[in-house]
Amino acid sequence: MEKVTGIGGLFYRAENPRDLSAWYEQHLGVTDVPDSYEKTPWKQQAGSTVLAPFPKDTEYFGNESQQWMINFRVRNLNAMVAQLQAEGIEVKLDPETYKNGRFARLHDPEGNPVELWQEG
């Protein structure tokens, strides 16, 4: 069976796409979509990726109107949390360490949940 080899993009609606892209680049290092084919888009490091549908009534994303949540892998969760907090971004660090790692939660400027994950 032929299978997909990874995620090629995540596309979603935004009130202000340009400002939101700039926020992700400034605070998380996810570069904006290139404006030409000669430029290279953001490349993620190889690692685990989970595609997990949740029940329609899940509270895991926070606001029930949110239909998606992105989870980014990070090398050093403590350093990333400190960096974001120093920039005035509210981040909630989950105090528990799970078998698969540690997590933190923040929201982008449009209220979308963003989860940070340091693999265990």
mmCIF file of C-alpha atoms in Angstrom:
data_model
loop_
_atom_site.group_PDB
_atom_site.id
_atom_site.type_symbol
_atom_site.label_atom_id
_atom_site.label_comp_id
_atom_site.label_asym_id
_atom_site.label_seq_id
_atom_site.Cartn_x
_atom_site.Cartn_y
_atom_site.Cartn_z
ATOM 1 C CA MET A 1 0.000 0.000 0.000
ATOM 2 C CA GLU A 2 1.280 3.478 -0.876
ATOM 3 C CA LYS A 3 1.383 5.773 2.181
ATOM 4 C CA VAL A 4 1.913 9.465 2.751
ATOM 5 C CA THR A 5 5.413 10.433 3.882
ATOM 6 C CA GLY A 6 4.643 13.388 6.142
ATOM 7 C CA ILE A 7 2.665 16.559 6.525
ATOM 8 C CA GLY A 8 3.213 18.984 3.656
ATOM 9 C CA GLY A 9 1.329 21.891 5.181
ATOM 10 C CA LEU A 10 -1.257 23.023 7.674
ATOM 11 C CA PHE A 11 -3.801 25.417 6.222
ATOM 12 C CA TYR A 12 -6.318 27.347 8.304
ATOM 13 C CA ARG A 13 -8.350 30.522 8.296
ATOM 14 C CA ALA A 14 -7.103 33.649 10.087
ATOM 15 C CA GLU A 15 -8.424 37.146 10.718
ATOM 16 C CA ASN A 16 -5.050 38.624 9.792
ATOM 17 C CA PRO A 17 -2.900 35.994 8.001
ATOM 18 C CA ARG A 18 0.127 38.270 7.487
ATOM 19 C CA ASP A 19 0.373 39.298 11.164
ATOM 20 C CA LEU A 20 -0.255 35.752 12.366
ATOM 21 C CA SER A 21 2.491 34.371 10.107
ATOM 22 C CA ALA A 22 4.867 37.038 11.430
ATOM 23 C CA TRP A 23 4.006 36.047 15.033
ATOM 24 C CA TYR A 24 4.781 32.367 14.355
ATOM 25 C CA GLU A 25 8.079 33.317 12.739
ATOM 26 C CA GLN A 26 9.116 35.768 15.475
ATOM 27 C CA HIS A 27 8.164 33.646 18.479
ATOM 28 C CA LEU A 28 8.399 30.024 17.301
ATOM 29 C CA GLY A 29 10.798 30.199 14.347
ATOM 30 C CA VAL A 30 8.292 28.916 11.772
ATOM 31 C CA THR A 31 9.202 30.960 8.722
ATOM 32 C CA ASP A 32 6.532 32.443 6.483
ATOM 33 C CA VAL A 33 5.528 30.791 3.209
ATOM 34 C CA PRO A 34 8.142 31.764 0.588
ATOM 35 C CA ASP A 35 7.083 34.266 -2.039
ATOM 36 C CA SER A 36 8.914 32.391 -4.820
ATOM 37 C CA TYR A 37 9.925 28.839 -5.723
ATOM 38 C CA GLU A 38 13.577 29.801 -5.390
ATOM 39 C CA LYS A 39 13.189 30.272 -1.625
ATOM 40 C CA THR A 40 13.022 27.353 0.796
ATOM 41 C CA PRO A 41 10.038 26.953 3.112
ATOM 42 C CA TRP A 42 10.357 26.128 6.823
ATOM 43 C CA LYS A 43 11.577 22.573 7.310
ATOM 44 C CA GLN A 44 10.832 20.561 10.380
ATOM 45 C CA GLN A 45 13.255 18.110 11.896
ATOM 46 C CA ALA A 46 12.448 14.434 11.515
ATOM 47 C CA GLY A 47 10.539 13.046 14.434
ATOM 48 C CA SER A 48 7.222 11.782 15.657
ATOM 49 C CA THR A 49 4.031 13.300 14.275
ATOM 50 C CA VAL A 50 0.578 12.400 15.563
ATOM 51 C CA LEU A 51 -2.647 12.849 13.620
ATOM 52 C CA ALA A 52 -5.348 12.477 16.263
ATOM 53 C CA PRO A 53 -9.013 13.272 15.763
ATOM 54 C CA PHE A 54 -10.658 14.205 19.064
ATOM 55 C CA PRO A 55 -14.329 13.890 20.022
ATOM 56 C CA LYS A 56 -16.400 16.850 18.887
ATOM 57 C CA ASP A 57 -17.069 17.856 22.507
ATOM 58 C CA THR A 58 -13.459 17.661 23.739
ATOM 59 C CA GLU A 59 -12.297 20.276 26.204
ATOM 60 C CA TYR A 60 -8.633 19.568 25.425
ATOM 61 C CA PHE A 61 -8.325 22.465 22.954
ATOM 62 C CA GLY A 62 -9.780 24.967 25.426
ATOM 63 C CA ASN A 63 -12.440 27.077 23.732
ATOM 64 C CA GLU A 64 -15.023 24.747 22.184
ATOM 65 C CA SER A 65 -15.155 26.898 19.039
ATOM 66 C CA GLN A 66 -11.538 25.915 18.229
ATOM 67 C CA GLN A 67 -11.554 23.163 15.632
ATOM 68 C CA TRP A 68 -7.831 22.465 15.574
ATOM 69 C CA MET A 69 -4.682 22.637 17.670
ATOM 70 C CA ILE A 70 -1.082 22.375 16.531
ATOM 71 C CA ASN A 71 1.600 20.644 18.557
ATOM 72 C CA PHE A 72 5.235 21.616 17.951
ATOM 73 C CA ARG A 73 8.182 19.473 19.028
ATOM 74 C CA VAL A 74 10.893 21.376 20.923
ATOM 75 C CA ARG A 75 14.375 20.367 22.107
ATOM 76 C CA ASN A 76 14.281 22.186 25.442
ATOM 77 C CA LEU A 77 10.825 22.953 26.804
ATOM 78 C CA ASN A 78 12.082 24.967 29.772
ATOM 79 C CA ALA A 79 14.174 27.220 27.526
ATOM 80 C CA MET A 80 11.307 27.719 25.041
ATOM 81 C CA VAL A 81 8.837 28.539 27.814
ATOM 82 C CA ALA A 82 11.265 31.039 29.385
ATOM 83 C CA GLN A 83 11.906 32.655 25.982
ATOM 84 C CA LEU A 84 8.191 33.063 25.260
ATOM 85 C CA GLN A 85 7.412 34.372 28.746
ATOM 86 C CA ALA A 86 10.242 36.906 28.423
ATOM 87 C CA GLU A 87 8.443 38.158 25.293
ATOM 88 C CA GLY A 88 5.232 38.629 27.295
ATOM 89 C CA ILE A 89 3.463 35.495 26.037
ATOM 90 C CA GLU A 90 1.455 33.550 28.605
ATOM 91 C CA VAL A 91 2.514 29.898 28.650
ATOM 92 C CA LYS A 92 1.141 27.194 30.938
ATOM 93 C CA LEU A 93 3.696 24.493 31.664
ATOM 94 C CA ASP A 94 2.129 21.140 32.530
ATOM 95 C CA PRO A 95 3.909 20.127 35.760
ATOM 96 C CA GLU A 96 3.542 16.426 34.998
ATOM 97 C CA THR A 97 6.084 14.420 33.017
ATOM 98 C CA TYR A 98 4.415 11.720 30.932
ATOM 99 C CA LYS A 99 5.898 8.587 29.352
ATOM 100 C CA ASN A 100 6.007 10.410 26.014
ATOM 101 C CA GLY A 101 7.425 13.672 27.403
ATOM 102 C CA ARG A 102 6.490 17.090 28.742
ATOM 103 C CA PHE A 103 4.009 19.676 27.474
ATOM 104 C CA ALA A 104 3.202 23.376 27.626
ATOM 105 C CA ARG A 105 0.272 25.338 26.220
ATOM 106 C CA LEU A 106 -0.067 28.835 24.810
ATOM 107 C CA HIS A 107 -2.355 30.642 22.381
ATOM 108 C CA ASP A 108 -1.437 32.580 19.269
ATOM 109 C CA PRO A 109 -2.731 36.161 18.860
ATOM 110 C CA GLU A 110 -5.989 34.885 17.345
ATOM 111 C CA GLY A 111 -6.660 32.534 20.261
ATOM 112 C CA ASN A 112 -5.656 29.293 18.539
ATOM 113 C CA PRO A 113 -4.201 26.758 20.986
ATOM 114 C CA VAL A 114 -0.550 25.849 20.479
ATOM 115 C CA GLU A 115 1.005 22.951 22.334
ATOM 116 C CA LEU A 116 4.743 22.540 22.819
ATOM 117 C CA TRP A 117 6.121 19.038 23.342
ATOM 118 C CA GLN A 118 9.521 17.865 24.492
ATOM 119 C CA GLU A 119 9.714 14.154 23.711
ATOM 120 C CA GLY A 120 10.435 11.914 26.679
#
